[in-house]
mmCIF file of C-alpha atoms in Angstrom:
data_model
loop_
_atom_site.group_PDB
_atom_site.id
_atom_site.type_symbol
_atom_site.label_atom_id
_atom_site.label_comp_id
_atom_site.label_asym_id
_atom_site.label_seq_id
_atom_site.Cartn_x
_atom_site.Cartn_y
_atom_site.Cartn_z
ATOM 1 C CA MET A 203 -27.868 62.403 46.315
ATOM 2 C CA THR A 204 -25.188 63.500 48.762
ATOM 3 C CA VAL A 205 -22.402 61.258 49.923
ATOM 4 C CA LYS A 206 -21.254 62.190 53.405
ATOM 5 C CA SER A 207 -17.583 62.065 54.254
ATOM 6 C CA ASN A 208 -15.539 63.460 57.100
ATOM 7 C CA ASN A 209 -12.797 64.002 54.527
ATOM 8 C CA LYS A 210 -13.100 67.487 52.947
ATOM 9 C CA VAL A 211 -11.382 66.433 49.719
ATOM 10 C CA LEU A 212 -13.673 63.442 49.240
ATOM 11 C CA SER A 213 -16.728 65.551 50.124
ATOM 12 C CA GLN A 214 -15.714 67.989 47.410
ATOM 13 C CA PHE A 215 -15.218 65.094 44.960
ATOM 14 C CA ALA A 216 -18.752 63.908 45.820
ATOM 15 C CA GLU A 217 -20.239 67.323 44.969
ATOM 16 C CA PHE A 218 -20.292 66.139 41.358
ATOM 17 C CA LEU A 219 -23.130 63.707 42.162
ATOM 18 C CA PRO A 220 -26.067 66.107 42.715
ATOM 19 C CA TRP A 221 -24.922 68.187 39.743
ATOM 20 C CA VAL A 222 -24.918 65.206 37.382
ATOM 21 C CA GLU A 223 -28.293 64.056 38.753
ATOM 22 C CA ARG A 224 -29.801 67.443 37.782
ATOM 23 C CA LEU A 225 -28.722 66.878 34.184
ATOM 24 C CA LYS A 226 -31.474 64.264 33.865
ATOM 25 C CA VAL A 227 -33.894 67.174 33.666
ATOM 26 C CA THR A 228 -31.853 70.006 32.199
ATOM 27 C CA ALA A 229 -29.952 68.231 29.417
ATOM 28 C CA GLN A 230 -32.595 65.796 28.146
ATOM 29 C CA ASP A 231 -33.250 67.623 24.868
ATOM 30 C CA VAL A 232 -29.647 68.467 24.019
ATOM 31 C CA TRP A 233 -27.467 65.703 25.461
ATOM 32 C CA LEU A 234 -26.412 64.442 22.007
ATOM 33 C CA LYS A 235 -25.529 67.873 20.611
ATOM 34 C CA PRO A 236 -21.847 68.950 20.654
ATOM 35 C CA ILE A 237 -21.318 71.623 23.325
ATOM 36 C CA ALA A 238 -19.388 73.686 20.743
ATOM 37 C CA VAL A 239 -17.990 73.246 17.236
ATOM 38 C CA GLY A 240 -15.465 70.406 17.307
ATOM 39 C CA LYS A 241 -16.276 69.526 20.938
ATOM 40 C CA TRP A 242 -17.926 66.549 22.573
ATOM 41 C CA SER A 243 -21.586 66.267 23.505
ATOM 42 C CA VAL A 244 -22.853 66.027 27.084
ATOM 43 C CA ARG A 245 -23.113 62.252 26.494
ATOM 44 C CA GLU A 246 -19.442 62.060 25.552
ATOM 45 C CA LEU A 247 -18.331 64.346 28.388
ATOM 46 C CA LEU A 248 -20.183 62.319 31.015
ATOM 47 C CA THR A 249 -18.837 59.064 29.619
ATOM 48 C CA HIS A 250 -15.354 60.603 29.607
ATOM 49 C CA ILE A 251 -15.627 61.465 33.320
ATOM 50 C CA MET A 252 -17.020 58.019 34.131
ATOM 51 C CA TYR A 253 -14.264 56.319 32.139
ATOM 52 C CA TRP A 254 -11.620 58.165 34.165
ATOM 53 C CA ASP A 255 -13.430 57.125 37.357
ATOM 54 C CA LYS A 256 -13.303 53.509 36.152
ATOM 55 C CA ASN A 257 -9.590 53.808 35.468
ATOM 56 C CA SER A 258 -9.074 55.176 38.975
ATOM 57 C CA LEU A 259 -11.163 52.323 40.375
ATOM 58 C CA ASP A 260 -9.473 49.547 38.418
ATOM 59 C CA ALA A 261 -5.859 50.598 37.963
ATOM 60 C CA MET A 262 -4.950 53.445 40.262
ATOM 61 C CA VAL A 263 -6.573 53.606 43.709
ATOM 62 C CA PRO A 264 -6.200 49.886 44.534
ATOM 63 C CA ASN A 265 -2.436 50.253 43.990
ATOM 64 C CA MET A 266 -1.927 53.509 45.884
ATOM 65 C CA GLU A 267 0.328 52.462 48.716
ATOM 66 C CA GLU A 268 3.441 53.900 50.300
ATOM 67 C CA GLY A 269 6.253 53.969 47.736
ATOM 68 C CA ALA A 270 4.144 52.600 44.863
ATOM 69 C CA GLU A 271 5.188 53.470 41.295
ATOM 70 C CA LEU A 272 2.112 54.018 39.103
ATOM 71 C CA SER A 273 1.424 55.334 35.618
ATOM 72 C CA PHE A 274 -1.527 57.105 34.070
ATOM 73 C CA VAL A 275 -2.891 55.505 30.926
ATOM 74 C CA ASP A 276 -2.256 57.161 27.576
ATOM 75 C CA ILE A 277 -4.647 60.097 27.818
ATOM 76 C CA GLU A 278 -5.467 60.409 24.123
ATOM 77 C CA SER A 279 -6.295 56.744 23.549
ATOM 78 C CA HIS A 280 -8.180 56.569 26.871
ATOM 79 C CA ASN A 281 -10.327 59.540 25.849
ATOM 80 C CA GLN A 282 -10.985 58.005 22.430
ATOM 81 C CA GLU A 283 -12.127 54.765 24.075
ATOM 82 C CA ALA A 284 -14.504 56.799 26.238
ATOM 83 C CA ALA A 285 -15.919 58.533 23.166
ATOM 84 C CA VAL A 286 -16.581 55.149 21.547
ATOM 85 C CA LEU A 287 -18.255 53.880 24.732
ATOM 86 C CA ALA A 288 -20.445 57.009 24.779
ATOM 87 C CA ARG A 289 -22.113 55.943 21.542
ATOM 88 C CA SER A 290 -23.451 52.823 23.270
ATOM 89 C CA TYR A 291 -25.669 54.979 25.514
ATOM 90 C CA GLU A 292 -29.094 55.600 24.052
ATOM 91 C CA SER A 293 -30.631 57.040 27.239
ATOM 92 C CA LEU A 294 -29.371 60.003 29.244
ATOM 93 C CA ASP A 295 -30.959 58.580 32.406
ATOM 94 C CA VAL A 296 -29.120 55.258 32.033
ATOM 95 C CA LEU A 297 -25.823 57.038 31.416
ATOM 96 C CA ILE A 298 -26.275 59.298 34.442
ATOM 97 C CA ASP A 299 -27.182 56.315 36.625
ATOM 98 C CA ASP A 300 -23.972 54.575 35.493
ATOM 99 C CA VAL A 301 -21.913 57.716 36.107
ATOM 100 C CA ILE A 302 -23.356 58.052 39.622
ATOM 101 C CA GLN A 303 -22.897 54.365 40.426
ATOM 102 C CA THR A 304 -19.269 54.431 39.266
ATOM 103 C CA ARG A 305 -18.480 57.600 41.242
ATOM 104 C CA LYS A 306 -20.096 56.201 44.405
ATOM 105 C CA ILE A 307 -18.016 53.016 44.164
ATOM 106 C CA LEU A 308 -14.873 55.081 43.618
ATOM 107 C CA LEU A 309 -15.724 57.310 46.575
ATOM 108 C CA ALA A 310 -16.242 54.263 48.805
ATOM 109 C CA LEU A 311 -12.849 52.850 47.794
ATOM 110 C CA LEU A 312 -11.163 56.209 48.344
ATOM 111 C CA GLU A 313 -12.836 56.557 51.743
ATOM 112 C CA GLN A 314 -11.412 53.162 52.677
ATOM 113 C CA LYS A 315 -7.861 53.749 51.386
ATOM 114 C CA TYR A 316 -7.363 57.518 51.832
ATOM 115 C CA ASP A 317 -4.468 58.395 54.105
ATOM 116 C CA ASP A 318 -2.832 61.840 54.140
ATOM 117 C CA LYS A 319 0.532 60.304 54.984
ATOM 118 C CA THR A 320 0.722 57.838 52.091
ATOM 119 C CA ARG A 321 3.092 58.903 49.317
ATOM 120 C CA PHE A 322 3.449 57.264 45.914
ATOM 121 C CA ARG A 323 4.627 58.200 42.449
ATOM 122 C CA ILE A 324 2.678 58.510 39.228
ATOM 123 C CA ASP A 325 4.719 58.953 36.055
ATOM 124 C CA ASN A 326 7.764 59.991 38.100
ATOM 125 C CA SER A 327 5.917 62.699 40.060
ATOM 126 C CA ASN A 328 5.226 62.609 43.782
ATOM 127 C CA TYR A 329 1.600 62.167 44.792
ATOM 128 C CA SER A 330 -0.606 61.918 47.834
ATOM 129 C CA PHE A 331 -4.262 60.907 47.859
ATOM 130 C CA LYS A 332 -5.165 64.585 48.205
ATOM 131 C CA ARG A 333 -3.164 65.598 45.129
ATOM 132 C CA PHE A 334 -4.608 62.732 43.089
ATOM 133 C CA VAL A 335 -8.240 63.468 44.024
ATOM 134 C CA ASN A 336 -7.760 67.209 43.527
ATOM 135 C CA ILE A 337 -6.730 66.590 39.909
ATOM 136 C CA PHE A 338 -10.084 64.934 39.297
ATOM 137 C CA ILE A 339 -12.033 67.560 41.249
ATOM 138 C CA HIS A 340 -10.583 70.177 38.918
ATOM 139 C CA HIS A 341 -11.265 67.908 35.935
ATOM 140 C CA ASP A 342 -14.923 67.613 37.011
ATOM 141 C CA GLN A 343 -15.213 71.370 37.530
ATOM 142 C CA HIS A 344 -13.715 72.092 34.107
ATOM 143 C CA HIS A 345 -16.269 69.900 32.353
ATOM 144 C CA GLN A 346 -19.152 71.039 34.568
ATOM 145 C CA GLN A 347 -18.429 74.629 33.586
ATOM 146 C CA GLN A 348 -18.361 73.677 29.891
ATOM 147 C CA VAL A 349 -21.729 71.925 30.216
ATOM 148 C CA GLU A 350 -23.274 74.796 32.194
ATOM 149 C CA VAL A 351 -22.202 77.359 29.567
ATOM 150 C CA PHE A 352 -23.599 75.105 26.836
ATOM 151 C CA LEU A 353 -26.935 74.575 28.631
ATOM 152 C CA GLU A 354 -27.293 78.299 29.310
ATOM 153 C CA ARG A 355 -26.667 79.038 25.634
ATOM 154 C CA GLU A 356 -29.262 76.431 24.644
ATOM 155 C CA ARG A 357 -31.871 77.882 27.046
ATOM 156 C CA SER A 358 -31.436 81.372 25.638
ATOM 157 C CA ALA A 359 -31.364 80.296 21.980
#
């Protein structure tokens, strides 16, 4: 489940893929349970990550060119839309397959467009491809850690 890239940043972004694939086995029994009181379930978290990947695929990466002026979507409403979409998934395996497919398409587009020299602005801040991808690497890692803590708690319960 590895995606090879000569680009270290994109290779790190692809490290999410084998982790999410392993959830097919480890999260099967608990994927609908909130990871903590007032928090999302694994289903909602995975859909949330995929929904951000789709936004990057549709609205952001295709427009990342020298001097471009871009904007992130409204985070709160975007996350709520993802939570609604999550409820349409009745199978963890189907969700994970969709998450993987979306990430692979995004990685392919990034591989094609990525250029360390390209500079653009998002919401009046300066960005490079590296800065943009690193935001989502950290986003992935944040949610992976949440899920890992949750799964460990469930195993020892």
